Amino acid sequence: MTSNPSCATEFCLSGFPGSQGLHHVLFAVFFLFYSVTIMGNTVIIVIICVDKHLHSPMYFFLGHLSAMITYIIAPLMLWGLLLPGMQTISLAACVAQLFLYLALGTTEFALVGAMAVDCSVAVCNPLRYNTMMNSHTCISVVTGSWVFGFFSEIWPVYATFQFTFCKSNMLDHFYCDQGQLLKLSCDDTLFTEFVLFFMAVFIILGSLAPIIVSYTYIISTILKVPTASGSRKAFSSCASHFTFVVIGYGSCLFLYVKPKQTQAAEHNKTVSLLISVLTPLLNPFIFTLRNDEGKQAPRDGVKSCCQLLKD
């Protein structure tokens, strides 16, 4: 380990505690989760592209959400579980990983907010839905989400790597965590940490605001529906999105909306696993098993394949 990491070309990741045997067990479990995640989200993207019944704004947004479900951390984490001792990552790879992780996460928040508005329009203004959520609007929202996500994270990553990492080059995490990087600096990071805190508040709570407003309108509208079947149909179209919001936002609020970014990593590792492993894994199940159209599309696909084989 080098004594002056600011001049070094790599960092050491401590990864998970425990014996090598435990690491192999964790590798098997996380590899299974990761494989299911890739297959599940790939199936969602294929079904959305093939099934014309799913060519709607909700599934257009879901397709982009499934495509960006973070694959940035899991491969490195799995590789680290197979290697004995600490894992090293180059400075350039650390910069790239942190930037892609934050940029895709920010883009995801923007899209989840857009999906909440889409649900609100579908439930509260069904007659104007096709006019308000037309293809031009959807493409503009998705493009704006991607652009905002990537451009908004340039400064945070740039500012993080402007510090001198002279305390150590060992990161107490399984990926290049921003808080742990700042913890290694000998410089005064207080101002940067507060700026990062306010940016996290703006991004996370800013995208949460339209979700809260949208679901306020949705709940108000559902309560006015006279029949139980009508209420259930209205709620089922947004229940999957709400479940995703609770898991994703709950984890990120704990990690990023705090003034002191350099807090201990023990709890951060657990919450990071929720974001990088559990949320992507649940995404296909949440948006298919809790949605009538999502459940019907795979069945139609299987029937079509069987019909082609018979012919």
PDB file of C-alpha atoms in Angstrom:
ATOM      1  CA  MET A   1       0.000   0.000   0.000  1.00  0.00           C
ATOM      2  CA  THR A   2       1.461   3.349  -0.994  1.00  0.00           C
ATOM      3  CA  SER A   3       2.040   6.109   1.515  1.00  0.00           C
ATOM      4  CA  ASN A   4       0.988   8.878  -0.868  1.00  0.00           C
ATOM      5  CA  PRO A   5      -2.165   7.741  -2.667  1.00  0.00           C
ATOM      6  CA  SER A   6      -2.528  11.107  -4.422  1.00  0.00           C
ATOM      7  CA  CYS A   7       0.357   9.984  -6.611  1.00  0.00           C
ATOM      8  CA  ALA A   8      -0.797   6.361  -6.787  1.00  0.00           C
ATOM      9  CA  THR A   9      -2.669   4.864  -9.684  1.00  0.00           C
ATOM     10  CA  GLU A  10      -4.969   2.572  -7.725  1.00  0.00           C
ATOM     11  CA  PHE A  11      -7.111   2.102  -4.603  1.00  0.00           C
ATOM     12  CA  CYS A  12      -7.638  -0.990  -2.457  1.00  0.00           C
ATOM     13  CA  LEU A  13     -11.200  -2.114  -1.714  1.00  0.00           C
ATOM     14  CA  SER A  14     -11.682  -3.860   1.626  1.00  0.00           C
ATOM     15  CA  GLY A  15     -14.860  -5.561   0.424  1.00  0.00           C
ATOM     16  CA  PHE A  16     -16.796  -7.801   2.799  1.00  0.00           C
ATOM     17  CA  PRO A  17     -15.505  -9.080   6.157  1.00  0.00           C
ATOM     18  CA  GLY A  18     -15.312 -12.774   6.937  1.00  0.00           C
ATOM     19  CA  SER A  19     -13.527 -15.893   5.746  1.00  0.00           C
ATOM     20  CA  GLN A  20     -12.914 -16.923   2.149  1.00  0.00           C
ATOM     21  CA  GLY A  21     -15.547 -19.635   2.583  1.00  0.00           C
ATOM     22  CA  LEU A  22     -18.131 -17.019   3.512  1.00  0.00           C
ATOM     23  CA  HIS A  23     -17.075 -14.963   0.503  1.00  0.00           C
ATOM     24  CA  HIS A  24     -17.722 -17.944  -1.785  1.00  0.00           C
ATOM     25  CA  VAL A  25     -21.197 -18.364  -0.320  1.00  0.00           C
ATOM     26  CA  LEU A  26     -21.895 -14.656  -0.821  1.00  0.00           C
ATOM     27  CA  PHE A  27     -20.573 -14.928  -4.370  1.00  0.00           C
ATOM     28  CA  ALA A  28     -22.978 -17.772  -5.156  1.00  0.00           C
ATOM     29  CA  VAL A  29     -25.946 -15.869  -3.710  1.00  0.00           C
ATOM     30  CA  PHE A  30     -25.130 -12.525  -5.359  1.00  0.00           C
ATOM     31  CA  PHE A  31     -24.249 -14.186  -8.678  1.00  0.00           C
ATOM     32  CA  LEU A  32     -27.670 -15.857  -8.671  1.00  0.00           C
ATOM     33  CA  PHE A  33     -29.330 -12.516  -7.914  1.00  0.00           C
ATOM     34  CA  TYR A  34     -27.279 -10.790 -10.620  1.00  0.00           C
ATOM     35  CA  SER A  35     -28.115 -13.433 -13.230  1.00  0.00           C
ATOM     36  CA  VAL A  36     -31.830 -13.208 -12.451  1.00  0.00           C
ATOM     37  CA  THR A  37     -31.587  -9.407 -12.603  1.00  0.00           C
ATOM     38  CA  ILE A  38     -30.006  -9.422 -16.057  1.00  0.00           C
ATOM     39  CA  MET A  39     -32.424 -12.010 -17.437  1.00  0.00           C
ATOM     40  CA  GLY A  40     -35.476 -10.366 -15.882  1.00  0.00           C
ATOM     41  CA  ASN A  41     -34.729  -6.851 -17.078  1.00  0.00           C
ATOM     42  CA  THR A  42     -33.732  -8.142 -20.514  1.00  0.00           C
ATOM     43  CA  VAL A  43     -37.061  -9.950 -20.779  1.00  0.00           C
ATOM     44  CA  ILE A  44     -38.880  -6.735 -19.839  1.00  0.00           C
ATOM     45  CA  ILE A  45     -37.067  -4.770 -22.559  1.00  0.00           C
ATOM     46  CA  VAL A  46     -37.720  -7.450 -25.206  1.00  0.00           C
ATOM     47  CA  ILE A  47     -41.396  -7.787 -24.293  1.00  0.00           C
ATOM     48  CA  ILE A  48     -41.902  -4.008 -24.372  1.00  0.00           C
ATOM     49  CA  CYS A  49     -40.283  -3.815 -27.820  1.00  0.00           C
ATOM     50  CA  VAL A  50     -42.225  -6.776 -29.258  1.00  0.00           C
ATOM     51  CA  ASP A  51     -45.686  -6.476 -27.676  1.00  0.00           C
ATOM     52  CA  LYS A  52     -47.673  -3.645 -29.255  1.00  0.00           C
ATOM     53  CA  HIS A  53     -50.045  -3.595 -26.265  1.00  0.00           C
ATOM     54  CA  LEU A  54     -47.151  -2.315 -24.160  1.00  0.00           C
ATOM     55  CA  HIS A  55     -46.278   0.590 -26.449  1.00  0.00           C
ATOM     56  CA  SER A  56     -47.493   3.109 -23.886  1.00  0.00           C
ATOM     57  CA  PRO A  57     -45.720   5.887 -21.940  1.00  0.00           C
ATOM     58  CA  MET A  58     -45.546   3.816 -18.744  1.00  0.00           C
ATOM     59  CA  TYR A  59     -43.745   0.941 -20.453  1.00  0.00           C
ATOM     60  CA  PHE A  60     -41.624   3.318 -22.529  1.00  0.00           C
ATOM     61  CA  PHE A  61     -40.278   4.744 -19.281  1.00  0.00           C
ATOM     62  CA  LEU A  62     -39.992   1.249 -17.772  1.00  0.00           C
ATOM     63  CA  GLY A  63     -37.910   0.082 -20.724  1.00  0.00           C
ATOM     64  CA  HIS A  64     -35.374   2.837 -20.118  1.00  0.00           C
ATOM     65  CA  LEU A  65     -35.455   2.167 -16.383  1.00  0.00           C
ATOM     66  CA  SER A  66     -34.722  -1.531 -16.978  1.00  0.00           C
ATOM     67  CA  ALA A  67     -31.879  -0.660 -19.347  1.00  0.00           C
ATOM     68  CA  MET A  68     -30.143   1.552 -16.793  1.00  0.00           C
ATOM     69  CA  ILE A  69     -30.665  -0.636 -13.697  1.00  0.00           C
ATOM     70  CA  THR A  70     -27.187  -0.320 -12.338  1.00  0.00           C
ATOM     71  CA  TYR A  71     -24.756  -2.987 -13.536  1.00  0.00           C
ATOM     72  CA  ILE A  72     -21.806  -0.801 -12.544  1.00  0.00           C
ATOM     73  CA  ILE A  73     -21.135  -2.168  -9.070  1.00  0.00           C
ATOM     74  CA  ALA A  74     -22.187  -5.830  -9.124  1.00  0.00           C
ATOM     75  CA  PRO A  75     -19.499  -7.241 -11.498  1.00  0.00           C
ATOM     76  CA  LEU A  76     -16.654  -5.669  -9.499  1.00  0.00           C
ATOM     77  CA  MET A  77     -18.243  -6.803  -6.232  1.00  0.00           C
ATOM     78  CA  LEU A  78     -18.551 -10.392  -7.499  1.00  0.00           C
ATOM     79  CA  TRP A  79     -14.976 -10.408  -8.731  1.00  0.00           C
ATOM     80  CA  GLY A  80     -13.798  -9.142  -5.351  1.00  0.00           C
ATOM     81  CA  LEU A  81     -15.590 -11.993  -3.552  1.00  0.00           C
ATOM     82  CA  LEU A  82     -13.620 -14.542  -5.588  1.00  0.00           C
ATOM     83  CA  LEU A  83     -10.216 -12.971  -4.914  1.00  0.00           C
ATOM     84  CA  PRO A  84      -8.385 -13.587  -1.646  1.00  0.00           C
ATOM     85  CA  GLY A  85      -7.460 -10.439   0.261  1.00  0.00           C
ATOM     86  CA  MET A  86      -8.140  -6.904  -0.903  1.00  0.00           C
ATOM     87  CA  GLN A  87      -9.098  -5.983  -4.425  1.00  0.00           C
ATOM     88  CA  THR A  88      -7.437  -3.139  -6.300  1.00  0.00           C
ATOM     89  CA  ILE A  89      -9.022  -0.718  -8.726  1.00  0.00           C
ATOM     90  CA  SER A  90      -7.184   1.823 -10.853  1.00  0.00           C
ATOM     91  CA  LEU A  91      -7.750   5.544 -10.387  1.00  0.00           C
ATOM     92  CA  ALA A  92      -9.288   5.869 -13.858  1.00  0.00           C
ATOM     93  CA  ALA A  93     -11.632   2.930 -13.231  1.00  0.00           C
ATOM     94  CA  CYS A  94     -12.604   4.395  -9.853  1.00  0.00           C
ATOM     95  CA  VAL A  95     -13.487   7.739 -11.472  1.00  0.00           C
ATOM     96  CA  ALA A  96     -15.487   6.014 -14.215  1.00  0.00           C
ATOM     97  CA  GLN A  97     -17.333   3.748 -11.789  1.00  0.00           C
ATOM     98  CA  LEU A  98     -18.298   6.572  -9.432  1.00  0.00           C
ATOM     99  CA  PHE A  99     -19.450   8.809 -12.284  1.00  0.00           C
ATOM    100  CA  LEU A 100     -21.566   6.133 -13.996  1.00  0.00           C
ATOM    101  CA  TYR A 101     -23.040   5.025 -10.676  1.00  0.00           C
ATOM    102  CA  LEU A 102     -24.108   8.558  -9.712  1.00  0.00           C
ATOM    103  CA  ALA A 103     -25.187   9.570 -13.234  1.00  0.00           C
ATOM    104  CA  LEU A 104     -27.341   6.501 -13.819  1.00  0.00           C
ATOM    105  CA  GLY A 105     -28.790   6.830 -10.320  1.00  0.00           C
ATOM    106  CA  THR A 106     -29.752  10.453 -10.944  1.00  0.00           C
ATOM    107  CA  THR A 107     -31.281   9.543 -14.311  1.00  0.00           C
ATOM    108  CA  GLU A 108     -33.245   6.796 -12.580  1.00  0.00           C
ATOM    109  CA  PHE A 109     -34.666   9.286 -10.066  1.00  0.00           C
ATOM    110  CA  ALA A 110     -35.783  11.573 -12.878  1.00  0.00           C
ATOM    111  CA  LEU A 111     -37.481   8.705 -14.710  1.00  0.00           C
ATOM    112  CA  VAL A 112     -39.212   7.426 -11.575  1.00  0.00           C
ATOM    113  CA  GLY A 113     -40.566  10.936 -11.023  1.00  0.00           C
ATOM    114  CA  ALA A 114     -41.807  11.018 -14.617  1.00  0.00           C
ATOM    115  CA  MET A 115     -43.497   7.643 -14.146  1.00  0.00           C
ATOM    116  CA  ALA A 116     -45.351   9.017 -11.120  1.00  0.00           C
ATOM    117  CA  VAL A 117     -46.670  11.926 -13.178  1.00  0.00           C
ATOM    118  CA  ASP A 118     -47.659   9.454 -15.913  1.00  0.00           C
ATOM    119  CA  CYS A 119     -49.630   7.404 -13.363  1.00  0.00           C
ATOM    120  CA  SER A 120     -51.309  10.549 -12.093  1.00  0.00           C
ATOM    121  CA  VAL A 121     -52.416  11.624 -15.563  1.00  0.00           C
ATOM    122  CA  ALA A 122     -53.651   8.093 -16.370  1.00  0.00           C
ATOM    123  CA  VAL A 123     -55.780   7.910 -13.217  1.00  0.00           C
ATOM    124  CA  CYS A 124     -56.906  11.517 -12.832  1.00  0.00           C
ATOM    125  CA  ASN A 125     -57.234  12.611 -16.476  1.00  0.00           C
ATOM    126  CA  PRO A 126     -57.851   9.447 -18.521  1.00  0.00           C
ATOM    127  CA  LEU A 127     -59.672  11.288 -21.326  1.00  0.00           C
ATOM    128  CA  ARG A 128     -56.731  13.650 -21.881  1.00  0.00           C
ATOM    129  CA  TYR A 129     -54.060  11.016 -21.305  1.00  0.00           C
ATOM    130  CA  ASN A 130     -53.150  10.352 -24.958  1.00  0.00           C
ATOM    131  CA  THR A 131     -52.960  14.077 -25.652  1.00  0.00           C
ATOM    132  CA  MET A 132     -50.853  14.980 -22.639  1.00  0.00           C
ATOM    133  CA  MET A 133     -48.559  11.934 -22.718  1.00  0.00           C
ATOM    134  CA  ASN A 134     -47.900  11.806 -26.446  1.00  0.00           C
ATOM    135  CA  SER A 135     -44.765  10.365 -28.036  1.00  0.00           C
ATOM    136  CA  HIS A 136     -43.055  13.768 -28.319  1.00  0.00           C
ATOM    137  CA  THR A 137     -43.571  14.415 -24.605  1.00  0.00           C
ATOM    138  CA  CYS A 138     -42.265  10.973 -23.609  1.00  0.00           C
ATOM    139  CA  ILE A 139     -39.141  11.238 -25.786  1.00  0.00           C
ATOM    140  CA  SER A 140     -38.438  14.717 -24.435  1.00  0.00           C
ATOM    141  CA  VAL A 141     -38.819  13.547 -20.822  1.00  0.00           C
ATOM    142  CA  VAL A 142     -36.532  10.552 -21.318  1.00  0.00           C
ATOM    143  CA  THR A 143     -33.913  12.596 -23.179  1.00  0.00           C
ATOM    144  CA  GLY A 144     -34.014  15.299 -20.510  1.00  0.00           C
ATOM    145  CA  SER A 145     -33.643  12.671 -17.774  1.00  0.00           C
ATOM    146  CA  TRP A 146     -30.530  11.173 -19.367  1.00  0.00           C
ATOM    147  CA  VAL A 147     -28.954  14.567 -20.062  1.00  0.00           C
ATOM    148  CA  PHE A 148     -29.702  15.879 -16.566  1.00  0.00           C
ATOM    149  CA  GLY A 149     -28.430  12.681 -14.941  1.00  0.00           C
ATOM    150  CA  PHE A 150     -25.047  12.758 -16.655  1.00  0.00           C
ATOM    151  CA  PHE A 151     -24.383  16.494 -16.628  1.00  0.00           C
ATOM    152  CA  SER A 152     -25.427  17.011 -13.002  1.00  0.00           C
ATOM    153  CA  GLU A 153     -22.806  14.551 -11.720  1.00  0.00           C
ATOM    154  CA  ILE A 154     -19.782  15.981 -13.522  1.00  0.00           C
ATOM    155  CA  TRP A 155     -18.931  18.494 -10.805  1.00  0.00           C
ATOM    156  CA  PRO A 156     -19.430  16.139  -7.800  1.00  0.00           C
ATOM    157  CA  VAL A 157     -17.056  13.575  -9.286  1.00  0.00           C
ATOM    158  CA  TYR A 158     -14.565  16.245 -10.408  1.00  0.00           C
ATOM    159  CA  ALA A 159     -14.599  17.856  -6.951  1.00  0.00           C
ATOM    160  CA  THR A 160     -14.126  14.491  -5.225  1.00  0.00           C
ATOM    161  CA  PHE A 161     -10.949  13.676  -7.127  1.00  0.00           C
ATOM    162  CA  GLN A 162      -9.427  17.143  -6.710  1.00  0.00           C
ATOM    163  CA  PHE A 163      -8.499  16.291  -3.117  1.00  0.00           C
ATOM    164  CA  THR A 164      -5.205  14.796  -2.016  1.00  0.00           C
ATOM    165  CA  PHE A 165      -5.700  11.242  -0.759  1.00  0.00           C
ATOM    166  CA  CYS A 166      -2.761  11.105   1.634  1.00  0.00           C
ATOM    167  CA  LYS A 167      -4.155   9.176   4.613  1.00  0.00           C
ATOM    168  CA  SER A 168      -4.370   5.825   2.855  1.00  0.00           C
ATOM    169  CA  ASN A 169      -5.447   4.286  -0.421  1.00  0.00           C
ATOM    170  CA  MET A 170      -7.731   1.678   1.184  1.00  0.00           C
ATOM    171  CA  LEU A 171     -11.469   2.202   0.688  1.00  0.00           C
ATOM    172  CA  ASP A 172     -13.638   0.567   3.329  1.00  0.00           C
ATOM    173  CA  HIS A 173     -16.236  -0.542   0.789  1.00  0.00           C
ATOM    174  CA  PHE A 174     -16.798  -2.922  -2.122  1.00  0.00           C
ATOM    175  CA  TYR A 175     -16.863  -0.107  -4.711  1.00  0.00           C
ATOM    176  CA  CYS A 176     -15.544   3.441  -5.093  1.00  0.00           C
ATOM    177  CA  ASP A 177     -17.864   5.106  -2.619  1.00  0.00           C
ATOM    178  CA  GLN A 178     -17.760   8.902  -2.632  1.00  0.00           C
ATOM    179  CA  GLY A 179     -17.970   9.237   1.149  1.00  0.00           C
ATOM    180  CA  GLN A 180     -15.090   6.839   1.712  1.00  0.00           C
ATOM    181  CA  LEU A 181     -12.977   8.649  -0.876  1.00  0.00           C
ATOM    182  CA  LEU A 182     -13.492  11.944   0.946  1.00  0.00           C
ATOM    183  CA  LYS A 183     -12.593  10.193   4.186  1.00  0.00           C
ATOM    184  CA  LEU A 184      -9.104   9.457   2.806  1.00  0.00           C
ATOM    185  CA  SER A 185      -8.359  13.108   2.065  1.00  0.00           C
ATOM    186  CA  CYS A 186      -6.019  15.207   4.184  1.00  0.00           C
ATOM    187  CA  ASP A 187      -7.672  18.389   2.876  1.00  0.00           C
ATOM    188  CA  ASP A 188     -10.645  20.174   4.389  1.00  0.00           C
ATOM    189  CA  THR A 189     -13.656  18.563   2.690  1.00  0.00           C
ATOM    190  CA  LEU A 190     -16.359  20.236   4.798  1.00  0.00           C
ATOM    191  CA  PHE A 191     -17.479  22.744   2.162  1.00  0.00           C
ATOM    192  CA  THR A 192     -17.559  20.119  -0.587  1.00  0.00           C
ATOM    193  CA  GLU A 193     -19.532  17.762   1.641  1.00  0.00           C
ATOM    194  CA  PHE A 194     -22.179  20.430   2.269  1.00  0.00           C
ATOM    195  CA  VAL A 195     -22.416  21.188  -1.449  1.00  0.00           C
ATOM    196  CA  LEU A 196     -22.820  17.466  -2.152  1.00  0.00           C
ATOM    197  CA  PHE A 197     -25.461  17.312   0.571  1.00  0.00           C
ATOM    198  CA  PHE A 198     -27.505  20.127  -0.968  1.00  0.00           C
ATOM    199  CA  MET A 199     -27.149  18.578  -4.428  1.00  0.00           C
ATOM    200  CA  ALA A 200     -28.419  15.264  -3.057  1.00  0.00           C
ATOM    201  CA  VAL A 201     -31.345  17.063  -1.436  1.00  0.00           C
ATOM    202  CA  PHE A 202     -32.144  18.823  -4.709  1.00  0.00           C
ATOM    203  CA  ILE A 203     -31.922  15.660  -6.830  1.00  0.00           C
ATOM    204  CA  ILE A 204     -33.579  13.148  -4.498  1.00  0.00           C
ATOM    205  CA  LEU A 205     -36.192  15.352  -2.840  1.00  0.00           C
ATOM    206  CA  GLY A 206     -36.667  17.295  -6.077  1.00  0.00           C
ATOM    207  CA  SER A 207     -37.684  14.125  -7.897  1.00  0.00           C
ATOM    208  CA  LEU A 208     -39.653  12.961  -4.856  1.00  0.00           C
ATOM    209  CA  ALA A 209     -41.802  16.117  -4.867  1.00  0.00           C
ATOM    210  CA  PRO A 210     -43.730  15.294  -8.084  1.00  0.00           C
ATOM    211  CA  ILE A 211     -44.153  11.736  -6.784  1.00  0.00           C
ATOM    212  CA  ILE A 212     -45.770  12.984  -3.564  1.00  0.00           C
ATOM    213  CA  VAL A 213     -47.997  15.433  -5.449  1.00  0.00           C
ATOM    214  CA  SER A 214     -48.938  12.796  -8.034  1.00  0.00           C
ATOM    215  CA  TYR A 215     -49.873  10.184  -5.462  1.00  0.00           C
ATOM    216  CA  THR A 216     -51.861  12.754  -3.506  1.00  0.00           C
ATOM    217  CA  TYR A 217     -53.985  13.307  -6.613  1.00  0.00           C
ATOM    218  CA  ILE A 218     -54.105   9.558  -7.324  1.00  0.00           C
ATOM    219  CA  ILE A 219     -55.304   8.644  -3.829  1.00  0.00           C
ATOM    220  CA  SER A 220     -57.830  11.477  -3.880  1.00  0.00           C
ATOM    221  CA  THR A 221     -59.190  10.268  -7.216  1.00  0.00           C
ATOM    222  CA  ILE A 222     -59.297   6.614  -6.161  1.00  0.00           C
ATOM    223  CA  LEU A 223     -61.280   7.470  -3.037  1.00  0.00           C
ATOM    224  CA  LYS A 224     -63.897   9.094  -5.255  1.00  0.00           C
ATOM    225  CA  VAL A 225     -64.361   5.968  -7.406  1.00  0.00           C
ATOM    226  CA  PRO A 226     -67.739   4.490  -6.376  1.00  0.00           C
ATOM    227  CA  THR A 227     -67.037   0.795  -7.084  1.00  0.00           C
ATOM    228  CA  ALA A 228     -64.445  -1.440  -5.467  1.00  0.00           C
ATOM    229  CA  SER A 229     -63.433  -2.923  -8.838  1.00  0.00           C
ATOM    230  CA  GLY A 230     -62.854   0.536 -10.242  1.00  0.00           C
ATOM    231  CA  SER A 231     -60.686   1.513  -7.275  1.00  0.00           C
ATOM    232  CA  ARG A 232     -58.673  -1.688  -7.600  1.00  0.00           C
ATOM    233  CA  LYS A 233     -58.077  -1.155 -11.320  1.00  0.00           C
ATOM    234  CA  ALA A 234     -56.955   2.429 -10.743  1.00  0.00           C
ATOM    235  CA  PHE A 235     -54.622   1.463  -7.913  1.00  0.00           C
ATOM    236  CA  SER A 236     -53.129  -1.607  -9.641  1.00  0.00           C
ATOM    237  CA  SER A 237     -51.766   0.550 -12.460  1.00  0.00           C
ATOM    238  CA  CYS A 238     -49.583   2.489  -9.997  1.00  0.00           C
ATOM    239  CA  ALA A 239     -48.987   0.005  -7.155  1.00  0.00           C
ATOM    240  CA  SER A 240     -45.845  -1.418  -8.753  1.00  0.00           C
ATOM    241  CA  HIS A 241     -44.359   2.041  -9.203  1.00  0.00           C
ATOM    242  CA  PHE A 242     -45.144   2.962  -5.597  1.00  0.00           C
ATOM    243  CA  THR A 243     -43.396  -0.189  -4.314  1.00  0.00           C
ATOM    244  CA  PHE A 244     -40.288   0.665  -6.320  1.00  0.00           C
ATOM    245  CA  VAL A 245     -40.337   4.229  -4.970  1.00  0.00           C
ATOM    246  CA  VAL A 246     -40.474   3.095  -1.338  1.00  0.00           C
ATOM    247  CA  ILE A 247     -37.496   0.740  -1.692  1.00  0.00           C
ATOM    248  CA  GLY A 248     -35.334   2.952  -3.907  1.00  0.00           C
ATOM    249  CA  TYR A 249     -35.906   6.294  -2.211  1.00  0.00           C
ATOM    250  CA  GLY A 250     -35.735   4.862   1.293  1.00  0.00           C
ATOM    251  CA  SER A 251     -32.259   3.478   0.598  1.00  0.00           C
ATOM    252  CA  CYS A 252     -30.915   6.588  -1.123  1.00  0.00           C
ATOM    253  CA  LEU A 253     -32.246   8.986   1.485  1.00  0.00           C
ATOM    254  CA  PHE A 254     -30.259   7.076   4.107  1.00  0.00           C
ATOM    255  CA  LEU A 255     -27.077   7.092   2.010  1.00  0.00           C
ATOM    256  CA  TYR A 256     -26.924  10.562   0.503  1.00  0.00           C
ATOM    257  CA  VAL A 257     -29.213  13.027   2.291  1.00  0.00           C
ATOM    258  CA  LYS A 258     -26.906  13.691   5.240  1.00  0.00           C
ATOM    259  CA  PRO A 259     -24.513  16.593   5.850  1.00  0.00           C
ATOM    260  CA  LYS A 260     -21.581  14.355   6.790  1.00  0.00           C
ATOM    261  CA  GLN A 261     -20.707  12.158   3.811  1.00  0.00           C
ATOM    262  CA  THR A 262     -17.723  10.538   5.530  1.00  0.00           C
ATOM    263  CA  GLN A 263     -19.698   8.583   8.126  1.00  0.00           C
ATOM    264  CA  ALA A 264     -18.854   4.963   8.975  1.00  0.00           C
ATOM    265  CA  ALA A 265     -19.221   2.459   6.158  1.00  0.00           C
ATOM    266  CA  GLU A 266     -20.735  -0.474   8.077  1.00  0.00           C
ATOM    267  CA  HIS A 267     -24.377   0.517   7.561  1.00  0.00           C
ATOM    268  CA  ASN A 268     -23.593   2.096   4.184  1.00  0.00           C
ATOM    269  CA  LYS A 269     -22.466  -1.271   2.824  1.00  0.00           C
ATOM    270  CA  THR A 270     -25.781  -2.859   3.759  1.00  0.00           C
ATOM    271  CA  VAL A 271     -27.836  -0.068   2.208  1.00  0.00           C
ATOM    272  CA  SER A 272     -25.588  -0.046  -0.875  1.00  0.00           C
ATOM    273  CA  LEU A 273     -26.440  -3.721  -1.341  1.00  0.00           C
ATOM    274  CA  LEU A 274     -30.130  -2.800  -1.381  1.00  0.00           C
ATOM    275  CA  ILE A 275     -29.504  -0.275  -4.157  1.00  0.00           C
ATOM    276  CA  SER A 276     -27.041  -2.288  -6.246  1.00  0.00           C
ATOM    277  CA  VAL A 277     -28.435  -5.819  -5.787  1.00  0.00           C
ATOM    278  CA  LEU A 278     -31.941  -5.963  -4.301  1.00  0.00           C
ATOM    279  CA  THR A 279     -33.662  -3.099  -6.148  1.00  0.00           C
ATOM    280  CA  PRO A 280     -32.504  -4.223  -9.636  1.00  0.00           C
ATOM    281  CA  LEU A 281     -33.509  -7.800  -8.739  1.00  0.00           C
ATOM    282  CA  LEU A 282     -36.997  -6.769  -7.651  1.00  0.00           C
ATOM    283  CA  ASN A 283     -37.582  -4.503 -10.639  1.00  0.00           C
ATOM    284  CA  PRO A 284     -38.860  -7.222 -13.056  1.00  0.00           C
ATOM    285  CA  PHE A 285     -41.059  -8.815 -10.386  1.00  0.00           C
ATOM    286  CA  ILE A 286     -42.497  -5.521  -9.115  1.00  0.00           C
ATOM    287  CA  PHE A 287     -43.451  -4.255 -12.557  1.00  0.00           C
ATOM    288  CA  THR A 288     -44.804  -7.553 -13.898  1.00  0.00           C
ATOM    289  CA  LEU A 289     -46.326  -9.530 -11.027  1.00  0.00           C
ATOM    290  CA  ARG A 290     -48.149  -6.463  -9.684  1.00  0.00           C
ATOM    291  CA  ASN A 291     -49.393  -5.272 -13.077  1.00  0.00           C
ATOM    292  CA  ASP A 292     -52.089  -7.016 -15.117  1.00  0.00           C
ATOM    293  CA  GLU A 293     -50.657  -6.018 -18.499  1.00  0.00           C
ATOM    294  CA  GLY A 294     -47.156  -7.001 -17.393  1.00  0.00           C
ATOM    295  CA  LYS A 295     -48.379 -10.469 -16.360  1.00  0.00           C
ATOM    296  CA  GLN A 296     -50.338 -11.000 -19.561  1.00  0.00           C
ATOM    297  CA  ALA A 297     -47.541 -10.010 -21.972  1.00  0.00           C
ATOM    298  CA  PRO A 298     -45.219 -12.982 -21.173  1.00  0.00           C
ATOM    299  CA  ARG A 299     -48.185 -15.361 -21.506  1.00  0.00           C
ATOM    300  CA  ASP A 300     -49.016 -13.949 -24.925  1.00  0.00           C
ATOM    301  CA  GLY A 301     -45.372 -14.272 -25.915  1.00  0.00           C
ATOM    302  CA  VAL A 302     -45.256 -17.943 -24.906  1.00  0.00           C
ATOM    303  CA  LYS A 303     -48.492 -18.630 -26.784  1.00  0.00           C
ATOM    304  CA  SER A 304     -47.119 -16.947 -29.900  1.00  0.00           C
ATOM    305  CA  CYS A 305     -43.906 -18.987 -29.727  1.00  0.00           C
ATOM    306  CA  CYS A 306     -45.871 -22.223 -29.288  1.00  0.00           C
ATOM    307  CA  GLN A 307     -48.078 -21.316 -32.252  1.00  0.00           C
ATOM    308  CA  LEU A 308     -45.023 -20.665 -34.428  1.00  0.00           C
ATOM    309  CA  LEU A 309     -43.508 -24.005 -33.436  1.00  0.00           C
ATOM    310  CA  LYS A 310     -46.747 -25.809 -34.314  1.00  0.00           C
ATOM    311  CA  ASP A 311     -46.917 -24.106 -37.710  1.00  0.00           C
TER     312      ASP A 311
END
